[in-house]
mmCIF file with all atom_site columns, C-alpha atoms in Angstrom:
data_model
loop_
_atom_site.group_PDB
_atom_site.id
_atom_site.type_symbol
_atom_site.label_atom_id
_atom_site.label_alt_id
_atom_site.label_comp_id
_atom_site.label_asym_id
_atom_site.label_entity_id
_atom_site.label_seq_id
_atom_site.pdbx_PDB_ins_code
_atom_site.Cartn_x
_atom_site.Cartn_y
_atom_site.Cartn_z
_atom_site.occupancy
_atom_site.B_iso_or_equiv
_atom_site.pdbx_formal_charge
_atom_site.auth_seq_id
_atom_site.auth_comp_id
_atom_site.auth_asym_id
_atom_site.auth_atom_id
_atom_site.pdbx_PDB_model_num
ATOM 1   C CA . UNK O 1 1   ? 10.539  2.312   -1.730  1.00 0.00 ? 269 UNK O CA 1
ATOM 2   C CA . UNK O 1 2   ? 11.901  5.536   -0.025  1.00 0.00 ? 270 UNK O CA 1
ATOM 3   C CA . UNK O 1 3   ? 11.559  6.916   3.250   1.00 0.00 ? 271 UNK O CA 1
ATOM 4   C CA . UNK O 1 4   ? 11.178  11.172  2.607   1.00 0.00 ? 272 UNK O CA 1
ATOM 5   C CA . UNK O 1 5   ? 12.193  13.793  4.762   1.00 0.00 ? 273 UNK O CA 1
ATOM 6   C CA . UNK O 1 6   ? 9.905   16.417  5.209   1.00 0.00 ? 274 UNK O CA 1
ATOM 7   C CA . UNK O 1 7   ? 11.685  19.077  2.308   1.00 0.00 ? 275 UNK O CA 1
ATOM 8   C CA . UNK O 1 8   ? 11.140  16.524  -0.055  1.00 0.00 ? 276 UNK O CA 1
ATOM 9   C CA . UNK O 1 9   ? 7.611   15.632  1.118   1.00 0.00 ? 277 UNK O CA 1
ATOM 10  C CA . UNK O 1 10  ? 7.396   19.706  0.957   1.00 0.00 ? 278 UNK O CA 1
ATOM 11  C CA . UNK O 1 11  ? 8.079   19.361  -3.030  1.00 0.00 ? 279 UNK O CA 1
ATOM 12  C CA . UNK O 1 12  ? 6.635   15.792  -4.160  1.00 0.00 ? 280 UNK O CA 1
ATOM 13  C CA . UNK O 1 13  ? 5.639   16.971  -7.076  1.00 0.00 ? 281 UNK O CA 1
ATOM 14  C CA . UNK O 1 14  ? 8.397   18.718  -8.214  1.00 0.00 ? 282 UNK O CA 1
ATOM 15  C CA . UNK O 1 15  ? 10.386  15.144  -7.549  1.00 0.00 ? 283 UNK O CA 1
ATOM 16  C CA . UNK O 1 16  ? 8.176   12.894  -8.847  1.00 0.00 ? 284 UNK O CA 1
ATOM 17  C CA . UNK O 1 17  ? 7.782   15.034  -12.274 1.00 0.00 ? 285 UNK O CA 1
ATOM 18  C CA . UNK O 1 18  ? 11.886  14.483  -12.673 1.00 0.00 ? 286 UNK O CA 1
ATOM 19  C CA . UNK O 1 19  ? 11.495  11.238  -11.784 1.00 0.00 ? 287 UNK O CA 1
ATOM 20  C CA . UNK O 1 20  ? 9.059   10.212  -14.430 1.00 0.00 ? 288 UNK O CA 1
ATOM 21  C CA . UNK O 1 21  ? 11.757  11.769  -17.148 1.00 0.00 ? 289 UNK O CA 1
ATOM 22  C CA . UNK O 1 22  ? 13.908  9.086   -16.505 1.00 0.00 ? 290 UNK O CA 1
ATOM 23  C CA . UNK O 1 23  ? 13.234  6.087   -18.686 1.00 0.00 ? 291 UNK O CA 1
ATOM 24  C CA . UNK O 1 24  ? 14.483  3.930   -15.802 1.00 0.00 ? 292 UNK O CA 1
ATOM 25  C CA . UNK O 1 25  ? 11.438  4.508   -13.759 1.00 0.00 ? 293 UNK O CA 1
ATOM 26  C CA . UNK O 1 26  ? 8.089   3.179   -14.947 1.00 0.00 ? 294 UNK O CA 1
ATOM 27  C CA . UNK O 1 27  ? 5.942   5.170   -12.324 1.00 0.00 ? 295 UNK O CA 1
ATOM 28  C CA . UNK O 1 28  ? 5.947   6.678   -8.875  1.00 0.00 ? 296 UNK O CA 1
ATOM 29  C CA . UNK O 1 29  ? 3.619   7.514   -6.275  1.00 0.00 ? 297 UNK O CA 1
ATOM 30  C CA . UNK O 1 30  ? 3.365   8.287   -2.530  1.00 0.00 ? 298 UNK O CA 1
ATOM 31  C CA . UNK O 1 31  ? 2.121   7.326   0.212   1.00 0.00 ? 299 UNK O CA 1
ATOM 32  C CA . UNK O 1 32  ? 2.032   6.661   4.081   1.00 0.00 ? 300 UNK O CA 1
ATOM 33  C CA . UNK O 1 33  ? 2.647   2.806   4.281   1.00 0.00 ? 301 UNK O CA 1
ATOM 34  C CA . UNK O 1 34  ? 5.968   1.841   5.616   1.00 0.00 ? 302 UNK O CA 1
ATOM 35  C CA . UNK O 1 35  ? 6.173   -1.111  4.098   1.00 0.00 ? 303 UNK O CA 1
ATOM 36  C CA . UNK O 1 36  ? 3.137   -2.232  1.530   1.00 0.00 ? 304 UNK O CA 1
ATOM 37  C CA . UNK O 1 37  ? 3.080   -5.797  2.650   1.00 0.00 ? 305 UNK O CA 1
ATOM 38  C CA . UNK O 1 38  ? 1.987   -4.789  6.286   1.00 0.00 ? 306 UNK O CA 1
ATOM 39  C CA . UNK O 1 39  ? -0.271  -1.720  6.013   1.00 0.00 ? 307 UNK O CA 1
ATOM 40  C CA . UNK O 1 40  ? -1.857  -1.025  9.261   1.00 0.00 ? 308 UNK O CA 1
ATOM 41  C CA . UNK O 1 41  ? -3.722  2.467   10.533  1.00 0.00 ? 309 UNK O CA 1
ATOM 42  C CA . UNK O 1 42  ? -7.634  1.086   11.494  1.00 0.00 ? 310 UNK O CA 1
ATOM 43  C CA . UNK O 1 43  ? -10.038 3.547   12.383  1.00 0.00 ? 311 UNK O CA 1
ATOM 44  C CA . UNK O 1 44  ? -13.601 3.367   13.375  1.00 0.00 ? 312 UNK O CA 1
ATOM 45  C CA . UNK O 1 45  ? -14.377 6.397   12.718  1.00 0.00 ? 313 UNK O CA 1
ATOM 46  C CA . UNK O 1 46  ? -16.326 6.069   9.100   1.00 0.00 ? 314 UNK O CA 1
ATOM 47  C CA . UNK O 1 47  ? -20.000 6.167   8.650   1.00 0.00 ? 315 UNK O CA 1
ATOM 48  C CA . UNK O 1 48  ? -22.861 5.791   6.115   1.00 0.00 ? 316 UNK O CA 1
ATOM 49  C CA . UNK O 1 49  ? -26.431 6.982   5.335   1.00 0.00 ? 317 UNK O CA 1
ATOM 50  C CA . UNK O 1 50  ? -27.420 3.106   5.868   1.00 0.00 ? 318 UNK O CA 1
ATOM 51  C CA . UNK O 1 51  ? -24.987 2.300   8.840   1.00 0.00 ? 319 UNK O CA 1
ATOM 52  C CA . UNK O 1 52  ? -27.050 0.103   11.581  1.00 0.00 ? 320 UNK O CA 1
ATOM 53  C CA . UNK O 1 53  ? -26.968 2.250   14.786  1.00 0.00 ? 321 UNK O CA 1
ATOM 54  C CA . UNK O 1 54  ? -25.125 -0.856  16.801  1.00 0.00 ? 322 UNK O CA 1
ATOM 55  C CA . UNK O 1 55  ? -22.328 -1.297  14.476  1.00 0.00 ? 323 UNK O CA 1
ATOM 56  C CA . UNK O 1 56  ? -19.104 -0.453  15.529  1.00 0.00 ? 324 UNK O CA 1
ATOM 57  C CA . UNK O 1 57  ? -16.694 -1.909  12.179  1.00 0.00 ? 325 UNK O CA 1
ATOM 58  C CA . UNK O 1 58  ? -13.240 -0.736  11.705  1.00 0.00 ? 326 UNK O CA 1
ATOM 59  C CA . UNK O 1 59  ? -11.139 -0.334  8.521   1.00 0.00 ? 327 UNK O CA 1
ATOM 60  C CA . UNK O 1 60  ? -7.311  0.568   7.193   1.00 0.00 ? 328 UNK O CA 1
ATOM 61  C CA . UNK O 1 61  ? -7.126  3.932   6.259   1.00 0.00 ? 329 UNK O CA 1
ATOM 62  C CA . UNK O 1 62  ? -4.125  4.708   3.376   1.00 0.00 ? 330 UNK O CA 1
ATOM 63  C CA . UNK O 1 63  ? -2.935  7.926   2.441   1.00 0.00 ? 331 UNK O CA 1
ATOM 64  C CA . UNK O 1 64  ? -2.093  8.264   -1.050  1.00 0.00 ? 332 UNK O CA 1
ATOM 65  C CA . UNK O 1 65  ? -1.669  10.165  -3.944  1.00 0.00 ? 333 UNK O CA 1
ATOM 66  C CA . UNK O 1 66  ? -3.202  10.135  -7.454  1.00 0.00 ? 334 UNK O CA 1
ATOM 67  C CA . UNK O 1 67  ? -0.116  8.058   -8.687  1.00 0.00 ? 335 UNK O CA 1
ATOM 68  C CA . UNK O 1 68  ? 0.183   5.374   -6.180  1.00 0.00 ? 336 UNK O CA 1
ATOM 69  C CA . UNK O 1 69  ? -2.635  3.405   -7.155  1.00 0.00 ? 337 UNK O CA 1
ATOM 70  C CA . UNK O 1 70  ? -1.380  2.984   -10.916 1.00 0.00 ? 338 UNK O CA 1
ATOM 71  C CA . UNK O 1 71  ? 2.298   2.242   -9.375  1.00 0.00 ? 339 UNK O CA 1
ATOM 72  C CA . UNK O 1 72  ? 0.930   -0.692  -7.916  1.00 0.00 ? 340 UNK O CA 1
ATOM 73  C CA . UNK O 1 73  ? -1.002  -2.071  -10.647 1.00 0.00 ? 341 UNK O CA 1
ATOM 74  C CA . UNK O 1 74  ? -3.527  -2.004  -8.559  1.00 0.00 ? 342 UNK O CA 1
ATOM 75  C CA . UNK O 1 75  ? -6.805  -2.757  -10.327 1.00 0.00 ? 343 UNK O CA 1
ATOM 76  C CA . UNK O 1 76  ? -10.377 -1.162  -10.536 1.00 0.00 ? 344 UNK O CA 1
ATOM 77  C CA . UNK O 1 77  ? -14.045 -3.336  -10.681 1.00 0.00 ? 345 UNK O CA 1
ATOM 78  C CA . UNK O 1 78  ? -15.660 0.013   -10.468 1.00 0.00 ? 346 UNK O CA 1
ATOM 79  C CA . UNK O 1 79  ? -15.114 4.010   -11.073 1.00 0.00 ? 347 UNK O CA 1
ATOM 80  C CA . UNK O 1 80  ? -11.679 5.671   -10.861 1.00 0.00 ? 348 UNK O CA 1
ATOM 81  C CA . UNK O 1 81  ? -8.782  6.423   -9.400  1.00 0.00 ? 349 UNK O CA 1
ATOM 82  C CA . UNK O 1 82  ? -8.160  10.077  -7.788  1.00 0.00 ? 350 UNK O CA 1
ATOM 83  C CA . UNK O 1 83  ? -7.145  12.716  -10.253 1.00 0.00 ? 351 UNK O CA 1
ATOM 84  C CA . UNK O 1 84  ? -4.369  14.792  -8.539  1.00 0.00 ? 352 UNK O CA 1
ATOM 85  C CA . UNK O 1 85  ? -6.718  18.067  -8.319  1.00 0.00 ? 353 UNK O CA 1
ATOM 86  C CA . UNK O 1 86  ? -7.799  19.675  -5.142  1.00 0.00 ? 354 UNK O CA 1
ATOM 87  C CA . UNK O 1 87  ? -11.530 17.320  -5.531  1.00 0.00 ? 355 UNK O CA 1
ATOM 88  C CA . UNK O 1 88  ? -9.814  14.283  -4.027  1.00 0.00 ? 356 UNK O CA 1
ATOM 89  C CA . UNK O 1 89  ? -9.904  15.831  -0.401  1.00 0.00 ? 357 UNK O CA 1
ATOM 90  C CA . UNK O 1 90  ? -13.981 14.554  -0.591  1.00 0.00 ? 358 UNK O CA 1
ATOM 91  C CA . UNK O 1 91  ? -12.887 11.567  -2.595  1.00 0.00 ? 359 UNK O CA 1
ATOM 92  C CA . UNK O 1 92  ? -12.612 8.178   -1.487  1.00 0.00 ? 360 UNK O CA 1
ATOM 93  C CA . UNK O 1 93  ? -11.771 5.184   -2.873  1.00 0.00 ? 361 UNK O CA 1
ATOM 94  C CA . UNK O 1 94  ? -12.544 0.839   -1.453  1.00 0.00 ? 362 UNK O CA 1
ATOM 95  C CA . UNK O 1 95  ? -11.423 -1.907  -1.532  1.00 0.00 ? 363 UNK O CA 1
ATOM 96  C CA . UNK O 1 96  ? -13.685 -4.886  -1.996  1.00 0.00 ? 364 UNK O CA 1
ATOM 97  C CA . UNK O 1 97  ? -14.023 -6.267  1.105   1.00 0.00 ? 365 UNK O CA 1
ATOM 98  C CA . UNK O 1 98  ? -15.292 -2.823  2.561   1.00 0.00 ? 366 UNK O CA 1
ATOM 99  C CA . UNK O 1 99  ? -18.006 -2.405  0.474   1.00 0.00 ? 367 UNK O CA 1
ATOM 100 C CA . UNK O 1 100 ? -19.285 -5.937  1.173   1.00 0.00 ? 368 UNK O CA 1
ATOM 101 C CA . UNK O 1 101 ? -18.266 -4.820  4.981   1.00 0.00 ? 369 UNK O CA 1
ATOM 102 C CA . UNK O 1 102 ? -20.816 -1.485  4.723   1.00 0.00 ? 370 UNK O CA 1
ATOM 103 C CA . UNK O 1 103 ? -23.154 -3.686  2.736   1.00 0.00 ? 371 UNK O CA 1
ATOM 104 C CA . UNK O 1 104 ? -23.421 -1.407  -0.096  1.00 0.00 ? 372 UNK O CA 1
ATOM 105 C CA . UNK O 1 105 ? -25.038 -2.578  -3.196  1.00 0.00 ? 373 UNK O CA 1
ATOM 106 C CA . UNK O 1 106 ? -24.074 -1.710  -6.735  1.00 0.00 ? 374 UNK O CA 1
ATOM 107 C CA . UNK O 1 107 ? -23.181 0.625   -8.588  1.00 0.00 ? 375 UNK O CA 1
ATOM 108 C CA . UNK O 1 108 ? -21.120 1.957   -5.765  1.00 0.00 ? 376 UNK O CA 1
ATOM 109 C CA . UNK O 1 109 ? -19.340 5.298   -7.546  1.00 0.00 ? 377 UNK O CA 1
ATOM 110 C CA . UNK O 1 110 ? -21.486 8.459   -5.962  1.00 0.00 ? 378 UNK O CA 1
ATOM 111 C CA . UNK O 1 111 ? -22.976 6.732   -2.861  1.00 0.00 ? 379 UNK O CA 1
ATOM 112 C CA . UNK O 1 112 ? -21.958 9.469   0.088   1.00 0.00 ? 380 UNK O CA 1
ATOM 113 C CA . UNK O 1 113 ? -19.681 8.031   3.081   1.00 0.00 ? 381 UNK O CA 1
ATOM 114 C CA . UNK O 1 114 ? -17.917 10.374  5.710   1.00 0.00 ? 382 UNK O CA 1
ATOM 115 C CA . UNK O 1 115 ? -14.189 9.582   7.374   1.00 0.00 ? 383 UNK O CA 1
ATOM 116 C CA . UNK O 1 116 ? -13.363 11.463  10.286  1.00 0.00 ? 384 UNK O CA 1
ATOM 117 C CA . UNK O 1 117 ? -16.714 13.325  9.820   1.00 0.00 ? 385 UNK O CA 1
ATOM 118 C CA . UNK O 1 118 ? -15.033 14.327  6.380   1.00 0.00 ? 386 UNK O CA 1
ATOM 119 C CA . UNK O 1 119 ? -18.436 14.447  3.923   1.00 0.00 ? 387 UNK O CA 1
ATOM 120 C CA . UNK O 1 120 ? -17.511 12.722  0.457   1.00 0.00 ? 388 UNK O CA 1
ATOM 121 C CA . UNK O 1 121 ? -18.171 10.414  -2.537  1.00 0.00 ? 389 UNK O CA 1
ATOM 122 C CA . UNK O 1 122 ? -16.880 6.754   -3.102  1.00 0.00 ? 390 UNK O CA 1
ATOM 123 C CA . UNK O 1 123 ? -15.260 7.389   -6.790  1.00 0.00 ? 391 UNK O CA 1
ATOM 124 C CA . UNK O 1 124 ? -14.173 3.895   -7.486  1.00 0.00 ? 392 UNK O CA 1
ATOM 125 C CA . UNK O 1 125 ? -13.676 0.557   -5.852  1.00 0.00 ? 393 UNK O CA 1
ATOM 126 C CA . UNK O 1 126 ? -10.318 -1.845  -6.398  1.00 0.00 ? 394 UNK O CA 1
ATOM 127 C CA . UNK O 1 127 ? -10.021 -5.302  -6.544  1.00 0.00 ? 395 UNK O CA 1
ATOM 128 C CA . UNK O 1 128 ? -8.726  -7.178  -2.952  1.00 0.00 ? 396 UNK O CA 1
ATOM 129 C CA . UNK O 1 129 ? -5.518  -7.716  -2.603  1.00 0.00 ? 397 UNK O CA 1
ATOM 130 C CA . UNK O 1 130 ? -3.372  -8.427  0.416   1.00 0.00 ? 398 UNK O CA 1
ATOM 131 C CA . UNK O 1 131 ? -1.702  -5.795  2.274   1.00 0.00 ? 399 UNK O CA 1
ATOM 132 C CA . UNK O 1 132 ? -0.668  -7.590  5.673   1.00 0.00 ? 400 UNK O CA 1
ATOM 133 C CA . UNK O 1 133 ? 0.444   -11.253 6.132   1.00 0.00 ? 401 UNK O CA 1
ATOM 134 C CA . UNK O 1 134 ? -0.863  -13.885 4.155   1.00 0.00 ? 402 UNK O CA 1
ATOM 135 C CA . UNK O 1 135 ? -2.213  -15.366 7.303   1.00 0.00 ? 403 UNK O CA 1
ATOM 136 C CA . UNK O 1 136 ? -4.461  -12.925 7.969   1.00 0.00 ? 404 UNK O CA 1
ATOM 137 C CA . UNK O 1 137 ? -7.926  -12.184 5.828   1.00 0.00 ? 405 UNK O CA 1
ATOM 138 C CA . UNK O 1 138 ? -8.090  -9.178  4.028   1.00 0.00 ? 406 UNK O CA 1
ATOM 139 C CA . UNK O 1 139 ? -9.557  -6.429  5.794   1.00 0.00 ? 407 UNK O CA 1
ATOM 140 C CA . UNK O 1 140 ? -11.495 -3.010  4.514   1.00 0.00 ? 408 UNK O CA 1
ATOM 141 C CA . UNK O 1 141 ? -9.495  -0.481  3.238   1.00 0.00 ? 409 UNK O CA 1
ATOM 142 C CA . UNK O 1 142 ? -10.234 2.866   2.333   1.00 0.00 ? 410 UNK O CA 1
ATOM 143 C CA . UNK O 1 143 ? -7.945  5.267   -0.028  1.00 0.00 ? 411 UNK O CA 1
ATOM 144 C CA . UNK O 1 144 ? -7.832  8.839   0.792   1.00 0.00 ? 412 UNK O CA 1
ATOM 145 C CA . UNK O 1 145 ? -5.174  11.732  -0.294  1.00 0.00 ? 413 UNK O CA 1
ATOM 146 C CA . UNK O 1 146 ? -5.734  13.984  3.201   1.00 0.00 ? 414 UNK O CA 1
ATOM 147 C CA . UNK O 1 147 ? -4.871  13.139  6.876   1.00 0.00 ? 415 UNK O CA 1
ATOM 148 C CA . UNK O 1 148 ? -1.503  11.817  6.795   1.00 0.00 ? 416 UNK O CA 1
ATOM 149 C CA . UNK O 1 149 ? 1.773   12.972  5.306   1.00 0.00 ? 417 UNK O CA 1
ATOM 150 C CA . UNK O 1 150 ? 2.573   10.990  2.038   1.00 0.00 ? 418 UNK O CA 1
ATOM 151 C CA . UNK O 1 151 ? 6.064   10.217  3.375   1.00 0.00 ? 419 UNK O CA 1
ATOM 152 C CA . UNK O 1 152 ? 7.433   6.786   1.738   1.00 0.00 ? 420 UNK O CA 1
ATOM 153 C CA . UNK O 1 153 ? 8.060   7.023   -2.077  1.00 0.00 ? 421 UNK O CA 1
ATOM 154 C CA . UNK O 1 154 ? 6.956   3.577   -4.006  1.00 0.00 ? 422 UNK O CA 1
ATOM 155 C CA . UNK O 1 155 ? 9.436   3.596   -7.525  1.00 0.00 ? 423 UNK O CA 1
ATOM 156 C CA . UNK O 1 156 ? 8.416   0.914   -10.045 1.00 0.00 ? 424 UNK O CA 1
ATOM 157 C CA . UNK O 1 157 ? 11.339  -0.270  -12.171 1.00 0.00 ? 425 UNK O CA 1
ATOM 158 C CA . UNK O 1 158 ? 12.760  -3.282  -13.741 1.00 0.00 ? 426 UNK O CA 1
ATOM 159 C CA . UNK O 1 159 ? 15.748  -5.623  -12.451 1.00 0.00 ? 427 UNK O CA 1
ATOM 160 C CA . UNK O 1 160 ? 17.822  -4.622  -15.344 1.00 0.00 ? 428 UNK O CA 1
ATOM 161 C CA . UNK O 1 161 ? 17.134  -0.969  -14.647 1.00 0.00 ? 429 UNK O CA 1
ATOM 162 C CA . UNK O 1 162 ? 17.353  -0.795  -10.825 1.00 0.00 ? 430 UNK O CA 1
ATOM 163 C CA . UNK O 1 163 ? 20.574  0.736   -10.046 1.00 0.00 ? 431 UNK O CA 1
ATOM 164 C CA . UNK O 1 164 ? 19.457  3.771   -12.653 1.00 0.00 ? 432 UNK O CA 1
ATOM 165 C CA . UNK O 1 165 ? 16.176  4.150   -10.865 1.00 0.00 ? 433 UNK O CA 1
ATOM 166 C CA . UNK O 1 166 ? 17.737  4.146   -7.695  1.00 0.00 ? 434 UNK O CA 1
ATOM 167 C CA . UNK O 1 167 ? 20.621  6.547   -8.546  1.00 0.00 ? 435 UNK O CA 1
ATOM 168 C CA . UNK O 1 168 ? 18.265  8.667   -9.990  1.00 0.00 ? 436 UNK O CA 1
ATOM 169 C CA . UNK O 1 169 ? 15.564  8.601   -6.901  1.00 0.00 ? 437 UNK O CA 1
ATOM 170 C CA . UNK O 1 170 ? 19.317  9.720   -4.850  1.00 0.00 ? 438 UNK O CA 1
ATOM 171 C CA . UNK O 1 171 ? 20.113  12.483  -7.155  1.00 0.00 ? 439 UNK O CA 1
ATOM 172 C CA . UNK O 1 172 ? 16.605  14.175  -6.218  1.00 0.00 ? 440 UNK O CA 1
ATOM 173 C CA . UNK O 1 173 ? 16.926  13.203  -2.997  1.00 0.00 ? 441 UNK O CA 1
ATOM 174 C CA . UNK O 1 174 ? 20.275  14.536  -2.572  1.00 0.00 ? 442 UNK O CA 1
ATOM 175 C CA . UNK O 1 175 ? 18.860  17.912  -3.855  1.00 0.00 ? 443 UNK O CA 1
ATOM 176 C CA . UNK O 1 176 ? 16.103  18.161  -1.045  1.00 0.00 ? 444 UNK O CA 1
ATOM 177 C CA . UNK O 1 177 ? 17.461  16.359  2.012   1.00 0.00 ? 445 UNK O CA 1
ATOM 178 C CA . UNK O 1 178 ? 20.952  17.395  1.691   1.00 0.00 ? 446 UNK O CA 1
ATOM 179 C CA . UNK O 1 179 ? 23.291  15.169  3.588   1.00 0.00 ? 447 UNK O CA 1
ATOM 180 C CA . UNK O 1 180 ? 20.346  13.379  5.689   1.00 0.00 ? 448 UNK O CA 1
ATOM 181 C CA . UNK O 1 181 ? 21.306  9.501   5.196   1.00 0.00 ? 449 UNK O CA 1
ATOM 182 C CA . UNK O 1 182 ? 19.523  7.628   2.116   1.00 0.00 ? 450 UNK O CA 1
ATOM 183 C CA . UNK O 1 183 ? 18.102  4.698   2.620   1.00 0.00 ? 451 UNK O CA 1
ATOM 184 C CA . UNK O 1 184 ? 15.891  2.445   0.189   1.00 0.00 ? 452 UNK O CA 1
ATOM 185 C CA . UNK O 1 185 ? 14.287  -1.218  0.083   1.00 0.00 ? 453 UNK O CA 1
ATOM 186 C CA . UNK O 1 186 ? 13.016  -3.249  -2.338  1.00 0.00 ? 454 UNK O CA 1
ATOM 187 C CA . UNK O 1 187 ? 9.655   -4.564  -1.810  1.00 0.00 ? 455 UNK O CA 1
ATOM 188 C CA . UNK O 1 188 ? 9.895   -8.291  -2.648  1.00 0.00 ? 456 UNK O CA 1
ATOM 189 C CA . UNK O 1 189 ? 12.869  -8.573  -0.308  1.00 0.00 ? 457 UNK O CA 1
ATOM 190 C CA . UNK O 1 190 ? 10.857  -7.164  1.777   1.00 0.00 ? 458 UNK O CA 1
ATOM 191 C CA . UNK O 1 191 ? 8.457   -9.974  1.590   1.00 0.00 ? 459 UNK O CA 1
ATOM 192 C CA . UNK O 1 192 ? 11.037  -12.675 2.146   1.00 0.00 ? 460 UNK O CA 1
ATOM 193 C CA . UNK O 1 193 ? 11.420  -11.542 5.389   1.00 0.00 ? 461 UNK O CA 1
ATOM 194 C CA . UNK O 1 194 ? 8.133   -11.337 6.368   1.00 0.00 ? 462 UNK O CA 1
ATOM 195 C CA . UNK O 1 195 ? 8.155   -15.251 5.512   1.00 0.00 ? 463 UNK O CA 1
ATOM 196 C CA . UNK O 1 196 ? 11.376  -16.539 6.366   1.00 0.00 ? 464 UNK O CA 1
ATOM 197 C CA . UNK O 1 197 ? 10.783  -18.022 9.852   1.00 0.00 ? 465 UNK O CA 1
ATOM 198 C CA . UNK O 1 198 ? 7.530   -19.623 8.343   1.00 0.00 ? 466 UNK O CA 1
ATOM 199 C CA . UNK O 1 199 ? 10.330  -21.172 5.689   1.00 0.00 ? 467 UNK O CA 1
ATOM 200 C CA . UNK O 1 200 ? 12.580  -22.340 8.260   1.00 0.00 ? 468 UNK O CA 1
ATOM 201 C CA . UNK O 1 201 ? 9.761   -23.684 10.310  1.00 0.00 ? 469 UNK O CA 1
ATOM 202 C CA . UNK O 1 202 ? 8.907   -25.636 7.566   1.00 0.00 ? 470 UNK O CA 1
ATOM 203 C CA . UNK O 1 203 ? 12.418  -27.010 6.694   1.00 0.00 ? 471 UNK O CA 1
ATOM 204 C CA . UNK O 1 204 ? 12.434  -27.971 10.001  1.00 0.00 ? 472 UNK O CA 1
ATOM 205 C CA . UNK O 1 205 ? 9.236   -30.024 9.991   1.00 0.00 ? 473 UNK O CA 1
ATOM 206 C CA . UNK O 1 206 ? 10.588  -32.034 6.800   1.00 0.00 ? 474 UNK O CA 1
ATOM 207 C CA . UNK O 1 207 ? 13.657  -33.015 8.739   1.00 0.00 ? 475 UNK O CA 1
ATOM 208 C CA . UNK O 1 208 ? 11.935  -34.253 11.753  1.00 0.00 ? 476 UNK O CA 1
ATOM 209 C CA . UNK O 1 209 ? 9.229   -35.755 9.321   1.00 0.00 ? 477 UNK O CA 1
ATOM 210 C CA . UNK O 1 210 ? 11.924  -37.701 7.724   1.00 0.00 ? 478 UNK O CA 1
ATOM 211 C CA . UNK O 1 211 ? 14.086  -38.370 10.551  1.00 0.00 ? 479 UNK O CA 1
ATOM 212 C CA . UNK O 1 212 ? 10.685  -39.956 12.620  1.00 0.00 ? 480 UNK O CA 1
ATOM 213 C CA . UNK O 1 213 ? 9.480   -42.225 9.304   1.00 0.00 ? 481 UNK O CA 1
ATOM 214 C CA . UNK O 1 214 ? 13.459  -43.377 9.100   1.00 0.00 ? 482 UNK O CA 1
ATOM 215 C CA . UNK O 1 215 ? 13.034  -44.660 13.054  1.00 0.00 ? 483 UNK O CA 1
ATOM 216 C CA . UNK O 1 216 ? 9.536   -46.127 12.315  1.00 0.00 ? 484 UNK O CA 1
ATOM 217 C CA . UNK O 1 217 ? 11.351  -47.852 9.241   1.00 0.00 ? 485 UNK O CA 1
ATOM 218 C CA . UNK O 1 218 ? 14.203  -49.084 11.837  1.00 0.00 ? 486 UNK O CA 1
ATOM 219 C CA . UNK O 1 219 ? 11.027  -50.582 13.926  1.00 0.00 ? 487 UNK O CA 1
ATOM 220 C CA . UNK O 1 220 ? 12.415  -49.108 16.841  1.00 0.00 ? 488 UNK O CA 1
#
């Protein structure tokens, strides 16, 4: 993934289209996560025809484009993923756990919610998956293409293709941002991070496991 300066945010598209030319890259999208294994961004500002009056629920908002959703992988148990036209601004698009959250019942594509007072249609619902720290549950989520600048670039590739990919992601970048520093990460090392101290934590434990049932064997 890429962090975007605003002239290349200003021509996405025109990026992303050169982008998909090169047989490197297997897709691309954008969006406003920083980093897709801690998405964060709650809002309790969404509503629906059979909201109770008392409840007060919160749920991740993600900016995103038509692409970004497919980059992923992603997948759908209902309806669609945004189509790149002007109609997604009234589109919206949940996770699992936010229809169970609303208490919506099935079929969910074309029931009416509103985000930020924004009037518009649920027009498909993905699969949970985890977008902050395994310890944590998986909250609601809610897909929308308006209300945040789609400002990180997510580049699927494969290991033996990487340094194309990224060499071609510079090249565009290059063209747009000039001589502003680039700067990319990859998302699994990404993850590593997130879970190194929990790795080290439990190395530790093992050591003073083994170290206490040596003692015990000692009888002392």
């Amino acid at each position: 993934s890429v962090p975007l300066t605003q002239e290349i945010v200003d021509h996405i598209d025109a990026v992303k289209t050169e982008l998909k030319k090169q047989t490197a890259i297997e897709n691309v999208g954008a969006s406003d996560a920083y980093s897709f294994s801690d998405i964060n961004g709650e809002t309790g500002d969404i509503n629906w025809p059979s909201k109770p009056p008392t409840s007060n629920p919160t749920i991740v908002q993600l900016c995103a484009d038509n692409d970004f959703i497919p980059t992923m992988k992603i997948k759908f148990i209902e309806g669609h993923n945004f189509s790149g036209t002007p109609g997604d601004s009234s589109s919206y698009i949940l996770n699992e756990t936010a229809v169970k959250m609303m208490h919506l019942k099935p079929p969910y594509v074309g029931q009416q919610i509103s985000l930020h007072n924004q009037k518009g249609t649920i027009i498909g619902v993905t699969e949970d998956f985890n977008f902050q720290t395994l310890k944590q549950k998986i909250k609601p989520l809610i897909f929308v293409t308006l209300g945040a600048e789609r400002n990180i670039l997510y580049v699927r590739t494969t290991p033996e293709k990487a340094q194309q990919a990224i060499a071609a992601v510079h090249e565009q970048y290059k063209k747009y941002a000039g001589n502003t520093p680039f700067s990319y990460y990859f998302l699994d090392a990404t993850f590593d991070a997130q879970y190194k101290s929990d790795e080290r934590a439990g190395t530790l434990f093992n050591v003073f496991a083994g170290i206490a049932i040596f003692i015990s064997c000692l009888g002392l």
